[in-house]
């Protein structure tokens, strides 16, 4: 886990008191610990591996304007990819809806990896804690709810790990395309009316991916298995994290899935 100090006194991590003698108020006012969130420090092997309060630490994008712009572009490309697959358009609209709902996040993460997007985060300023210290006022219910919904360091770390797994594989454009196809046609999605057809499409995509892997890397017999393993990890990234981290700064409380559905089905109507 990331080597970050915690701002709450309930942390019982070994050596915390000796390593961080400053008060909570000092850390909030000076924002001294935000420097721990650069890329090098994030990957450093720290002593606080099992600190649960650190895993719950709320974070946000370090450069939201630029990062959200890239993320929005990747999201548009993700929907365009789905529309461009002829077999997807042949599915009943209900199945298209279900696959969009359950599969857009894995496809989006693959898009982030393909774009080589660097994900940098920083601490979320806790103004309510400062107010509580200075004025004796606690969080409002709305502030508490917003705090609980914010992305945590542990979930961002999981996303970054998925990206690095994919980058280490150095997938070609064809490998990305067939992997996206295999993840789009997911027969585990509930309520599919054309389940057998979706299963067949996934097998076809996986077979095409395996053929490309053997063609491009004939000496690497384990590469196909490593790709599937990385794809399995991508599916653990939560929709809530992606929405809160990349899109809430842009669209606020607007339902992102409603926008995705309009992008997919309205464009299909005009074809």
PDB file of C-alpha atoms in Angstrom:
ATOM      1  CA  UNK A   1       0.000   0.000   0.000  1.00  0.00           C
ATOM      2  CA  UNK A   2       1.062   3.566  -0.454  1.00  0.00           C
ATOM      3  CA  UNK A   3       3.380   5.242   2.064  1.00  0.00           C
ATOM      4  CA  UNK A   4       1.014   7.919   3.262  1.00  0.00           C
ATOM      5  CA  UNK A   5       0.598   9.272   6.769  1.00  0.00           C
ATOM      6  CA  UNK A   6      -2.873   9.424   8.271  1.00  0.00           C
ATOM      7  CA  UNK A   7      -4.451  12.570   9.625  1.00  0.00           C
ATOM      8  CA  UNK A   8      -6.598  10.989  12.328  1.00  0.00           C
ATOM      9  CA  UNK A   9      -5.495  10.206  15.845  1.00  0.00           C
ATOM     10  CA  UNK A  10      -7.110   6.758  15.882  1.00  0.00           C
ATOM     11  CA  UNK A  11      -4.352   5.353  13.647  1.00  0.00           C
ATOM     12  CA  UNK A  12      -2.328   2.762  15.568  1.00  0.00           C
ATOM     13  CA  UNK A  13       0.300   2.027  12.933  1.00  0.00           C
ATOM     14  CA  UNK A  14       3.687   1.046  14.320  1.00  0.00           C
ATOM     15  CA  UNK A  15       6.029   3.998  14.618  1.00  0.00           C
ATOM     16  CA  UNK A  16       3.427   6.573  13.665  1.00  0.00           C
ATOM     17  CA  UNK A  17       3.889   8.780  16.700  1.00  0.00           C
ATOM     18  CA  UNK A  18       7.656   8.783  16.368  1.00  0.00           C
ATOM     19  CA  UNK A  19       7.691   9.424  12.598  1.00  0.00           C
ATOM     20  CA  UNK A  20       4.940  12.088  12.521  1.00  0.00           C
ATOM     21  CA  UNK A  21       5.222  14.284  15.625  1.00  0.00           C
ATOM     22  CA  UNK A  22       3.229  17.235  14.178  1.00  0.00           C
ATOM     23  CA  UNK A  23      -0.360  17.776  15.181  1.00  0.00           C
ATOM     24  CA  UNK A  24      -3.401  17.101  13.030  1.00  0.00           C
ATOM     25  CA  UNK A  25      -4.071  20.826  12.739  1.00  0.00           C
ATOM     26  CA  UNK A  26      -0.514  21.489  11.572  1.00  0.00           C
ATOM     27  CA  UNK A  27      -0.790  18.841   8.855  1.00  0.00           C
ATOM     28  CA  UNK A  28      -4.133  20.207   7.626  1.00  0.00           C
ATOM     29  CA  UNK A  29      -2.992  23.827   7.502  1.00  0.00           C
ATOM     30  CA  UNK A  30       0.356  23.172   5.883  1.00  0.00           C
ATOM     31  CA  UNK A  31      -0.866  20.281   3.689  1.00  0.00           C
ATOM     32  CA  UNK A  32       2.587  18.926   4.317  1.00  0.00           C
ATOM     33  CA  UNK A  33       1.778  15.317   3.522  1.00  0.00           C
ATOM     34  CA  UNK A  34       0.424  15.871  -0.009  1.00  0.00           C
ATOM     35  CA  UNK A  35       3.935  15.396  -1.394  1.00  0.00           C
ATOM     36  CA  UNK A  36       3.664  11.723  -0.524  1.00  0.00           C
ATOM     37  CA  UNK A  37       1.273  11.229  -3.392  1.00  0.00           C
ATOM     38  CA  UNK A  38       3.676  11.619  -6.328  1.00  0.00           C
ATOM     39  CA  UNK A  39       4.260   8.635  -8.572  1.00  0.00           C
ATOM     40  CA  UNK A  40       7.528   7.517  -7.034  1.00  0.00           C
ATOM     41  CA  UNK A  41       6.226   7.579  -3.475  1.00  0.00           C
ATOM     42  CA  UNK A  42       3.001   5.823  -4.424  1.00  0.00           C
ATOM     43  CA  UNK A  43       4.912   2.723  -5.469  1.00  0.00           C
ATOM     44  CA  UNK A  44       7.353   2.739  -2.565  1.00  0.00           C
ATOM     45  CA  UNK A  45       7.247  -0.200  -0.164  1.00  0.00           C
ATOM     46  CA  UNK A  46       6.248   1.401   3.128  1.00  0.00           C
ATOM     47  CA  UNK A  47       5.831   0.114   6.641  1.00  0.00           C
ATOM     48  CA  UNK A  48       2.107   0.929   6.787  1.00  0.00           C
ATOM     49  CA  UNK A  49       1.006  -1.905   4.512  1.00  0.00           C
ATOM     50  CA  UNK A  50      -1.823  -3.037   6.758  1.00  0.00           C
ATOM     51  CA  UNK A  51      -3.045   0.359   7.911  1.00  0.00           C
ATOM     52  CA  UNK A  52      -6.805   0.310   7.393  1.00  0.00           C
ATOM     53  CA  UNK A  53      -7.178   4.054   7.951  1.00  0.00           C
ATOM     54  CA  UNK A  54      -4.683   4.638   5.139  1.00  0.00           C
ATOM     55  CA  UNK A  55      -6.677   2.431   2.789  1.00  0.00           C
ATOM     56  CA  UNK A  56      -9.761   4.564   3.482  1.00  0.00           C
ATOM     57  CA  UNK A  57      -7.924   7.802   2.730  1.00  0.00           C
ATOM     58  CA  UNK A  58      -9.989   9.959   0.350  1.00  0.00           C
ATOM     59  CA  UNK A  59      -8.209  11.164  -2.793  1.00  0.00           C
ATOM     60  CA  UNK A  60      -8.995  13.148  -5.929  1.00  0.00           C
ATOM     61  CA  UNK A  61      -7.285  13.848  -9.230  1.00  0.00           C
ATOM     62  CA  UNK A  62      -4.150  15.946  -8.952  1.00  0.00           C
ATOM     63  CA  UNK A  63      -4.807  17.594 -12.331  1.00  0.00           C
ATOM     64  CA  UNK A  64      -8.568  17.190 -12.837  1.00  0.00           C
ATOM     65  CA  UNK A  65      -8.936  19.380 -15.922  1.00  0.00           C
ATOM     66  CA  UNK A  66      -6.379  17.540 -18.063  1.00  0.00           C
ATOM     67  CA  UNK A  67      -7.148  14.083 -16.686  1.00  0.00           C
ATOM     68  CA  UNK A  68     -10.929  14.422 -17.076  1.00  0.00           C
ATOM     69  CA  UNK A  69     -10.425  15.605 -20.635  1.00  0.00           C
ATOM     70  CA  UNK A  70      -8.445  12.467 -21.468  1.00  0.00           C
ATOM     71  CA  UNK A  71     -10.971  10.290 -19.626  1.00  0.00           C
ATOM     72  CA  UNK A  72     -13.878  11.841 -21.539  1.00  0.00           C
ATOM     73  CA  UNK A  73     -12.104  11.169 -24.824  1.00  0.00           C
ATOM     74  CA  UNK A  74     -11.505   7.559 -23.811  1.00  0.00           C
ATOM     75  CA  UNK A  75     -15.177   7.184 -22.853  1.00  0.00           C
ATOM     76  CA  UNK A  76     -16.309   8.439 -26.258  1.00  0.00           C
ATOM     77  CA  UNK A  77     -13.907   6.018 -27.958  1.00  0.00           C
ATOM     78  CA  UNK A  78     -15.279   3.215 -25.787  1.00  0.00           C
ATOM     79  CA  UNK A  79     -18.855   3.822 -26.939  1.00  0.00           C
ATOM     80  CA  UNK A  80     -17.660   4.219 -30.537  1.00  0.00           C
ATOM     81  CA  UNK A  81     -15.931   0.846 -30.277  1.00  0.00           C
ATOM     82  CA  UNK A  82     -19.134  -0.807 -29.126  1.00  0.00           C
ATOM     83  CA  UNK A  83     -21.090   0.774 -31.977  1.00  0.00           C
ATOM     84  CA  UNK A  84     -18.459  -0.302 -34.486  1.00  0.00           C
ATOM     85  CA  UNK A  85     -18.778  -4.020 -33.695  1.00  0.00           C
ATOM     86  CA  UNK A  86     -21.383  -5.416 -36.138  1.00  0.00           C
ATOM     87  CA  UNK A  87     -22.227  -8.395 -33.922  1.00  0.00           C
ATOM     88  CA  UNK A  88     -23.062  -6.076 -31.038  1.00  0.00           C
ATOM     89  CA  UNK A  89     -25.567  -4.189 -33.184  1.00  0.00           C
ATOM     90  CA  UNK A  90     -27.246  -7.491 -34.099  1.00  0.00           C
ATOM     91  CA  UNK A  91     -28.111  -8.208 -30.468  1.00  0.00           C
ATOM     92  CA  UNK A  92     -31.556  -7.344 -29.062  1.00  0.00           C
ATOM     93  CA  UNK A  93     -31.632  -3.826 -27.650  1.00  0.00           C
ATOM     94  CA  UNK A  94     -32.155  -5.204 -24.150  1.00  0.00           C
ATOM     95  CA  UNK A  95     -28.959  -7.254 -24.388  1.00  0.00           C
ATOM     96  CA  UNK A  96     -27.075  -4.247 -25.748  1.00  0.00           C
ATOM     97  CA  UNK A  97     -28.322  -2.259 -22.767  1.00  0.00           C
ATOM     98  CA  UNK A  98     -27.213  -4.960 -20.312  1.00  0.00           C
ATOM     99  CA  UNK A  99     -23.759  -5.334 -21.865  1.00  0.00           C
ATOM    100  CA  UNK A 100     -23.303  -1.562 -21.885  1.00  0.00           C
ATOM    101  CA  UNK A 101     -24.287  -1.374 -18.216  1.00  0.00           C
ATOM    102  CA  UNK A 102     -21.942  -4.134 -17.062  1.00  0.00           C
ATOM    103  CA  UNK A 103     -19.041  -3.845 -19.506  1.00  0.00           C
ATOM    104  CA  UNK A 104     -18.345  -0.154 -20.093  1.00  0.00           C
ATOM    105  CA  UNK A 105     -15.998   0.130 -17.109  1.00  0.00           C
ATOM    106  CA  UNK A 106     -13.625  -2.713 -18.133  1.00  0.00           C
ATOM    107  CA  UNK A 107     -13.594  -1.380 -21.696  1.00  0.00           C
ATOM    108  CA  UNK A 108     -12.914   2.124 -20.363  1.00  0.00           C
ATOM    109  CA  UNK A 109      -9.985   0.867 -18.264  1.00  0.00           C
ATOM    110  CA  UNK A 110      -8.535  -0.876 -21.319  1.00  0.00           C
ATOM    111  CA  UNK A 111      -8.884   2.443 -23.137  1.00  0.00           C
ATOM    112  CA  UNK A 112      -6.998   4.258 -20.360  1.00  0.00           C
ATOM    113  CA  UNK A 113      -4.200   1.711 -20.623  1.00  0.00           C
ATOM    114  CA  UNK A 114      -4.107   1.985 -24.402  1.00  0.00           C
ATOM    115  CA  UNK A 115      -3.844   5.786 -24.136  1.00  0.00           C
ATOM    116  CA  UNK A 116      -0.997   5.384 -21.593  1.00  0.00           C
ATOM    117  CA  UNK A 117      -2.755   7.786 -19.253  1.00  0.00           C
ATOM    118  CA  UNK A 118      -0.763   8.626 -16.116  1.00  0.00           C
ATOM    119  CA  UNK A 119      -3.019   8.641 -13.059  1.00  0.00           C
ATOM    120  CA  UNK A 120      -1.928  11.092 -10.383  1.00  0.00           C
ATOM    121  CA  UNK A 121      -3.979  11.737  -7.262  1.00  0.00           C
ATOM    122  CA  UNK A 122      -3.740  13.893  -4.168  1.00  0.00           C
ATOM    123  CA  UNK A 123      -5.473  14.161  -0.804  1.00  0.00           C
ATOM    124  CA  UNK A 124      -8.978  15.561  -0.587  1.00  0.00           C
ATOM    125  CA  UNK A 125      -8.895  18.665   1.659  1.00  0.00           C
ATOM    126  CA  UNK A 126     -10.896  17.924   4.780  1.00  0.00           C
ATOM    127  CA  UNK A 127     -12.416  21.316   5.568  1.00  0.00           C
ATOM    128  CA  UNK A 128     -14.936  19.800   7.964  1.00  0.00           C
ATOM    129  CA  UNK A 129     -12.154  18.427  10.156  1.00  0.00           C
ATOM    130  CA  UNK A 130     -10.510  21.849  10.269  1.00  0.00           C
ATOM    131  CA  UNK A 131     -13.843  23.470  11.187  1.00  0.00           C
ATOM    132  CA  UNK A 132     -14.400  20.868  13.872  1.00  0.00           C
ATOM    133  CA  UNK A 133     -11.003  21.602  15.410  1.00  0.00           C
ATOM    134  CA  UNK A 134     -11.325  25.377  15.247  1.00  0.00           C
ATOM    135  CA  UNK A 135     -15.045  25.854  15.906  1.00  0.00           C
ATOM    136  CA  UNK A 136     -16.105  22.607  17.516  1.00  0.00           C
ATOM    137  CA  UNK A 137     -18.529  21.858  14.682  1.00  0.00           C
ATOM    138  CA  UNK A 138     -18.855  18.366  13.262  1.00  0.00           C
ATOM    139  CA  UNK A 139     -19.684  17.265   9.740  1.00  0.00           C
ATOM    140  CA  UNK A 140     -23.157  17.760   8.361  1.00  0.00           C
ATOM    141  CA  UNK A 141     -24.989  14.683   7.086  1.00  0.00           C
ATOM    142  CA  UNK A 142     -24.424  15.813   3.484  1.00  0.00           C
ATOM    143  CA  UNK A 143     -20.685  16.233   4.082  1.00  0.00           C
ATOM    144  CA  UNK A 144     -20.478  12.819   5.727  1.00  0.00           C
ATOM    145  CA  UNK A 145     -22.253  11.199   2.778  1.00  0.00           C
ATOM    146  CA  UNK A 146     -19.953  12.939   0.281  1.00  0.00           C
ATOM    147  CA  UNK A 147     -16.936  11.804   2.296  1.00  0.00           C
ATOM    148  CA  UNK A 148     -18.071   8.174   2.155  1.00  0.00           C
ATOM    149  CA  UNK A 149     -18.593   8.341  -1.612  1.00  0.00           C
ATOM    150  CA  UNK A 150     -15.156   9.766  -2.405  1.00  0.00           C
ATOM    151  CA  UNK A 151     -12.542   7.540  -4.099  1.00  0.00           C
ATOM    152  CA  UNK A 152     -10.163   5.895  -1.657  1.00  0.00           C
ATOM    153  CA  UNK A 153      -6.460   5.351  -1.967  1.00  0.00           C
ATOM    154  CA  UNK A 154      -6.854   1.571  -1.918  1.00  0.00           C
ATOM    155  CA  UNK A 155      -9.243   1.570  -4.890  1.00  0.00           C
ATOM    156  CA  UNK A 156      -7.075   3.968  -6.878  1.00  0.00           C
ATOM    157  CA  UNK A 157      -4.116   1.703  -6.177  1.00  0.00           C
ATOM    158  CA  UNK A 158      -6.078  -1.254  -7.582  1.00  0.00           C
ATOM    159  CA  UNK A 159      -6.807   0.716 -10.753  1.00  0.00           C
ATOM    160  CA  UNK A 160      -3.173   1.748 -11.111  1.00  0.00           C
ATOM    161  CA  UNK A 161      -2.086  -1.867 -10.638  1.00  0.00           C
ATOM    162  CA  UNK A 162      -4.395  -2.931 -13.485  1.00  0.00           C
ATOM    163  CA  UNK A 163      -2.974  -0.237 -15.753  1.00  0.00           C
ATOM    164  CA  UNK A 164       0.599  -1.257 -14.991  1.00  0.00           C
ATOM    165  CA  UNK A 165      -0.215  -4.914 -15.679  1.00  0.00           C
ATOM    166  CA  UNK A 166      -1.492  -3.969 -19.114  1.00  0.00           C
ATOM    167  CA  UNK A 167       1.428  -1.633 -19.806  1.00  0.00           C
ATOM    168  CA  UNK A 168       3.894  -4.369 -18.911  1.00  0.00           C
ATOM    169  CA  UNK A 169       2.271  -6.602 -21.529  1.00  0.00           C
ATOM    170  CA  UNK A 170       2.781  -3.873 -24.175  1.00  0.00           C
ATOM    171  CA  UNK A 171      -0.280  -5.002 -26.142  1.00  0.00           C
ATOM    172  CA  UNK A 172      -0.511  -4.263 -29.848  1.00  0.00           C
ATOM    173  CA  UNK A 173      -3.584  -2.486 -31.291  1.00  0.00           C
ATOM    174  CA  UNK A 174      -4.931  -5.818 -32.557  1.00  0.00           C
ATOM    175  CA  UNK A 175      -4.467  -7.447 -29.160  1.00  0.00           C
ATOM    176  CA  UNK A 176      -6.344  -4.569 -27.527  1.00  0.00           C
ATOM    177  CA  UNK A 177      -9.147  -4.808 -30.087  1.00  0.00           C
ATOM    178  CA  UNK A 178      -9.740  -8.539 -29.643  1.00  0.00           C
ATOM    179  CA  UNK A 179      -9.396  -8.291 -25.857  1.00  0.00           C
ATOM    180  CA  UNK A 180     -12.043  -5.571 -25.836  1.00  0.00           C
ATOM    181  CA  UNK A 181     -14.275  -7.838 -27.898  1.00  0.00           C
ATOM    182  CA  UNK A 182     -13.808 -10.688 -25.443  1.00  0.00           C
ATOM    183  CA  UNK A 183     -14.690  -8.391 -22.540  1.00  0.00           C
ATOM    184  CA  UNK A 184     -17.659  -6.793 -24.298  1.00  0.00           C
ATOM    185  CA  UNK A 185     -19.361 -10.112 -25.037  1.00  0.00           C
ATOM    186  CA  UNK A 186     -19.546 -11.258 -21.435  1.00  0.00           C
ATOM    187  CA  UNK A 187     -21.986 -14.178 -21.003  1.00  0.00           C
ATOM    188  CA  UNK A 188     -21.903 -13.721 -17.211  1.00  0.00           C
ATOM    189  CA  UNK A 189     -24.029 -10.576 -17.522  1.00  0.00           C
ATOM    190  CA  UNK A 190     -27.436 -11.250 -15.996  1.00  0.00           C
ATOM    191  CA  UNK A 191     -30.613 -11.285 -18.068  1.00  0.00           C
ATOM    192  CA  UNK A 192     -29.216 -11.832 -21.569  1.00  0.00           C
ATOM    193  CA  UNK A 193     -31.846 -13.170 -23.942  1.00  0.00           C
ATOM    194  CA  UNK A 194     -29.261 -14.142 -26.584  1.00  0.00           C
ATOM    195  CA  UNK A 195     -26.930 -15.832 -24.107  1.00  0.00           C
ATOM    196  CA  UNK A 196     -25.713 -18.584 -26.446  1.00  0.00           C
ATOM    197  CA  UNK A 197     -24.976 -16.030 -29.152  1.00  0.00           C
ATOM    198  CA  UNK A 198     -22.963 -13.886 -26.703  1.00  0.00           C
ATOM    199  CA  UNK A 199     -21.045 -16.946 -25.506  1.00  0.00           C
ATOM    200  CA  UNK A 200     -20.156 -17.769 -29.091  1.00  0.00           C
ATOM    201  CA  UNK A 201     -19.013 -14.207 -29.770  1.00  0.00           C
ATOM    202  CA  UNK A 202     -16.756 -14.250 -26.716  1.00  0.00           C
ATOM    203  CA  UNK A 203     -15.187 -17.555 -27.758  1.00  0.00           C
ATOM    204  CA  UNK A 204     -14.650 -16.160 -31.234  1.00  0.00           C
ATOM    205  CA  UNK A 205     -12.953 -13.035 -29.847  1.00  0.00           C
ATOM    206  CA  UNK A 206     -10.773 -15.072 -27.514  1.00  0.00           C
ATOM    207  CA  UNK A 207      -9.765 -17.395 -30.337  1.00  0.00           C
ATOM    208  CA  UNK A 208      -8.861 -14.425 -32.541  1.00  0.00           C
ATOM    209  CA  UNK A 209      -6.851 -12.924 -29.686  1.00  0.00           C
ATOM    210  CA  UNK A 210      -4.964 -16.157 -29.155  1.00  0.00           C
ATOM    211  CA  UNK A 211      -4.133 -16.384 -32.863  1.00  0.00           C
ATOM    212  CA  UNK A 212      -2.789 -12.824 -32.896  1.00  0.00           C
ATOM    213  CA  UNK A 213      -0.721 -13.501 -29.762  1.00  0.00           C
ATOM    214  CA  UNK A 214       0.803 -16.622 -31.324  1.00  0.00           C
ATOM    215  CA  UNK A 215       1.524 -14.712 -34.526  1.00  0.00           C
ATOM    216  CA  UNK A 216       3.173 -11.732 -32.835  1.00  0.00           C
ATOM    217  CA  UNK A 217       4.866 -13.579 -29.949  1.00  0.00           C
ATOM    218  CA  UNK A 218       5.407 -17.213 -30.996  1.00  0.00           C
ATOM    219  CA  UNK A 219       8.173 -17.681 -28.427  1.00  0.00           C
ATOM    220  CA  UNK A 220       6.066 -16.455 -25.475  1.00  0.00           C
ATOM    221  CA  UNK A 221       3.780 -19.407 -24.749  1.00  0.00           C
ATOM    222  CA  UNK A 222       2.441 -17.876 -21.514  1.00  0.00           C
ATOM    223  CA  UNK A 223       1.496 -14.494 -22.964  1.00  0.00           C
ATOM    224  CA  UNK A 224      -2.135 -15.370 -23.720  1.00  0.00           C
ATOM    225  CA  UNK A 225      -2.668 -16.554 -20.132  1.00  0.00           C
ATOM    226  CA  UNK A 226      -1.097 -13.368 -18.762  1.00  0.00           C
ATOM    227  CA  UNK A 227      -3.415 -11.268 -20.924  1.00  0.00           C
ATOM    228  CA  UNK A 228      -6.466 -13.111 -19.605  1.00  0.00           C
ATOM    229  CA  UNK A 229      -5.172 -12.663 -16.053  1.00  0.00           C
ATOM    230  CA  UNK A 230      -4.788  -8.925 -16.591  1.00  0.00           C
ATOM    231  CA  UNK A 231      -8.298  -8.803 -18.062  1.00  0.00           C
ATOM    232  CA  UNK A 232      -9.652 -10.550 -14.980  1.00  0.00           C
ATOM    233  CA  UNK A 233      -8.028  -7.907 -12.771  1.00  0.00           C
ATOM    234  CA  UNK A 234      -9.560  -5.123 -14.865  1.00  0.00           C
ATOM    235  CA  UNK A 235     -13.028  -6.490 -14.106  1.00  0.00           C
ATOM    236  CA  UNK A 236     -12.474  -5.834 -10.390  1.00  0.00           C
ATOM    237  CA  UNK A 237     -12.344  -2.047 -10.908  1.00  0.00           C
ATOM    238  CA  UNK A 238     -15.575  -0.594  -9.549  1.00  0.00           C
ATOM    239  CA  UNK A 239     -17.958   1.535 -11.562  1.00  0.00           C
ATOM    240  CA  UNK A 240     -18.334   3.837  -8.555  1.00  0.00           C
ATOM    241  CA  UNK A 241     -14.606   4.588  -8.497  1.00  0.00           C
ATOM    242  CA  UNK A 242     -14.438   5.390 -12.211  1.00  0.00           C
ATOM    243  CA  UNK A 243     -17.512   7.615 -12.072  1.00  0.00           C
ATOM    244  CA  UNK A 244     -16.487   9.530  -8.944  1.00  0.00           C
ATOM    245  CA  UNK A 245     -12.839   9.933  -9.917  1.00  0.00           C
ATOM    246  CA  UNK A 246     -13.047  10.824 -13.609  1.00  0.00           C
ATOM    247  CA  UNK A 247     -16.544  12.120 -14.350  1.00  0.00           C
ATOM    248  CA  UNK A 248     -18.175  13.627 -11.272  1.00  0.00           C
ATOM    249  CA  UNK A 249     -15.813  16.657 -11.479  1.00  0.00           C
ATOM    250  CA  UNK A 250     -17.297  17.284 -14.952  1.00  0.00           C
ATOM    251  CA  UNK A 251     -20.962  16.227 -14.813  1.00  0.00           C
ATOM    252  CA  UNK A 252     -21.664  16.498 -11.080  1.00  0.00           C
ATOM    253  CA  UNK A 253     -24.621  14.357  -9.984  1.00  0.00           C
ATOM    254  CA  UNK A 254     -25.856  13.685 -13.534  1.00  0.00           C
ATOM    255  CA  UNK A 255     -26.403   9.968 -14.150  1.00  0.00           C
ATOM    256  CA  UNK A 256     -23.446   8.935 -16.303  1.00  0.00           C
ATOM    257  CA  UNK A 257     -25.117   5.759 -17.486  1.00  0.00           C
ATOM    258  CA  UNK A 258     -28.024   7.754 -18.913  1.00  0.00           C
ATOM    259  CA  UNK A 259     -25.488   9.703 -20.973  1.00  0.00           C
ATOM    260  CA  UNK A 260     -23.815   6.504 -22.151  1.00  0.00           C
ATOM    261  CA  UNK A 261     -27.142   5.014 -23.167  1.00  0.00           C
ATOM    262  CA  UNK A 262     -28.007   8.114 -25.167  1.00  0.00           C
ATOM    263  CA  UNK A 263     -24.580   8.072 -26.846  1.00  0.00           C
ATOM    264  CA  UNK A 264     -25.015   4.453 -27.871  1.00  0.00           C
ATOM    265  CA  UNK A 265     -28.658   4.225 -28.898  1.00  0.00           C
ATOM    266  CA  UNK A 266     -29.261   7.702 -30.336  1.00  0.00           C
ATOM    267  CA  UNK A 267     -26.253   7.310 -32.620  1.00  0.00           C
ATOM    268  CA  UNK A 268     -27.540   3.905 -33.709  1.00  0.00           C
ATOM    269  CA  UNK A 269     -30.896   5.433 -34.605  1.00  0.00           C
ATOM    270  CA  UNK A 270     -29.196   7.883 -36.955  1.00  0.00           C
ATOM    271  CA  UNK A 271     -27.187   5.242 -38.817  1.00  0.00           C
TER     272      UNK A 271
END
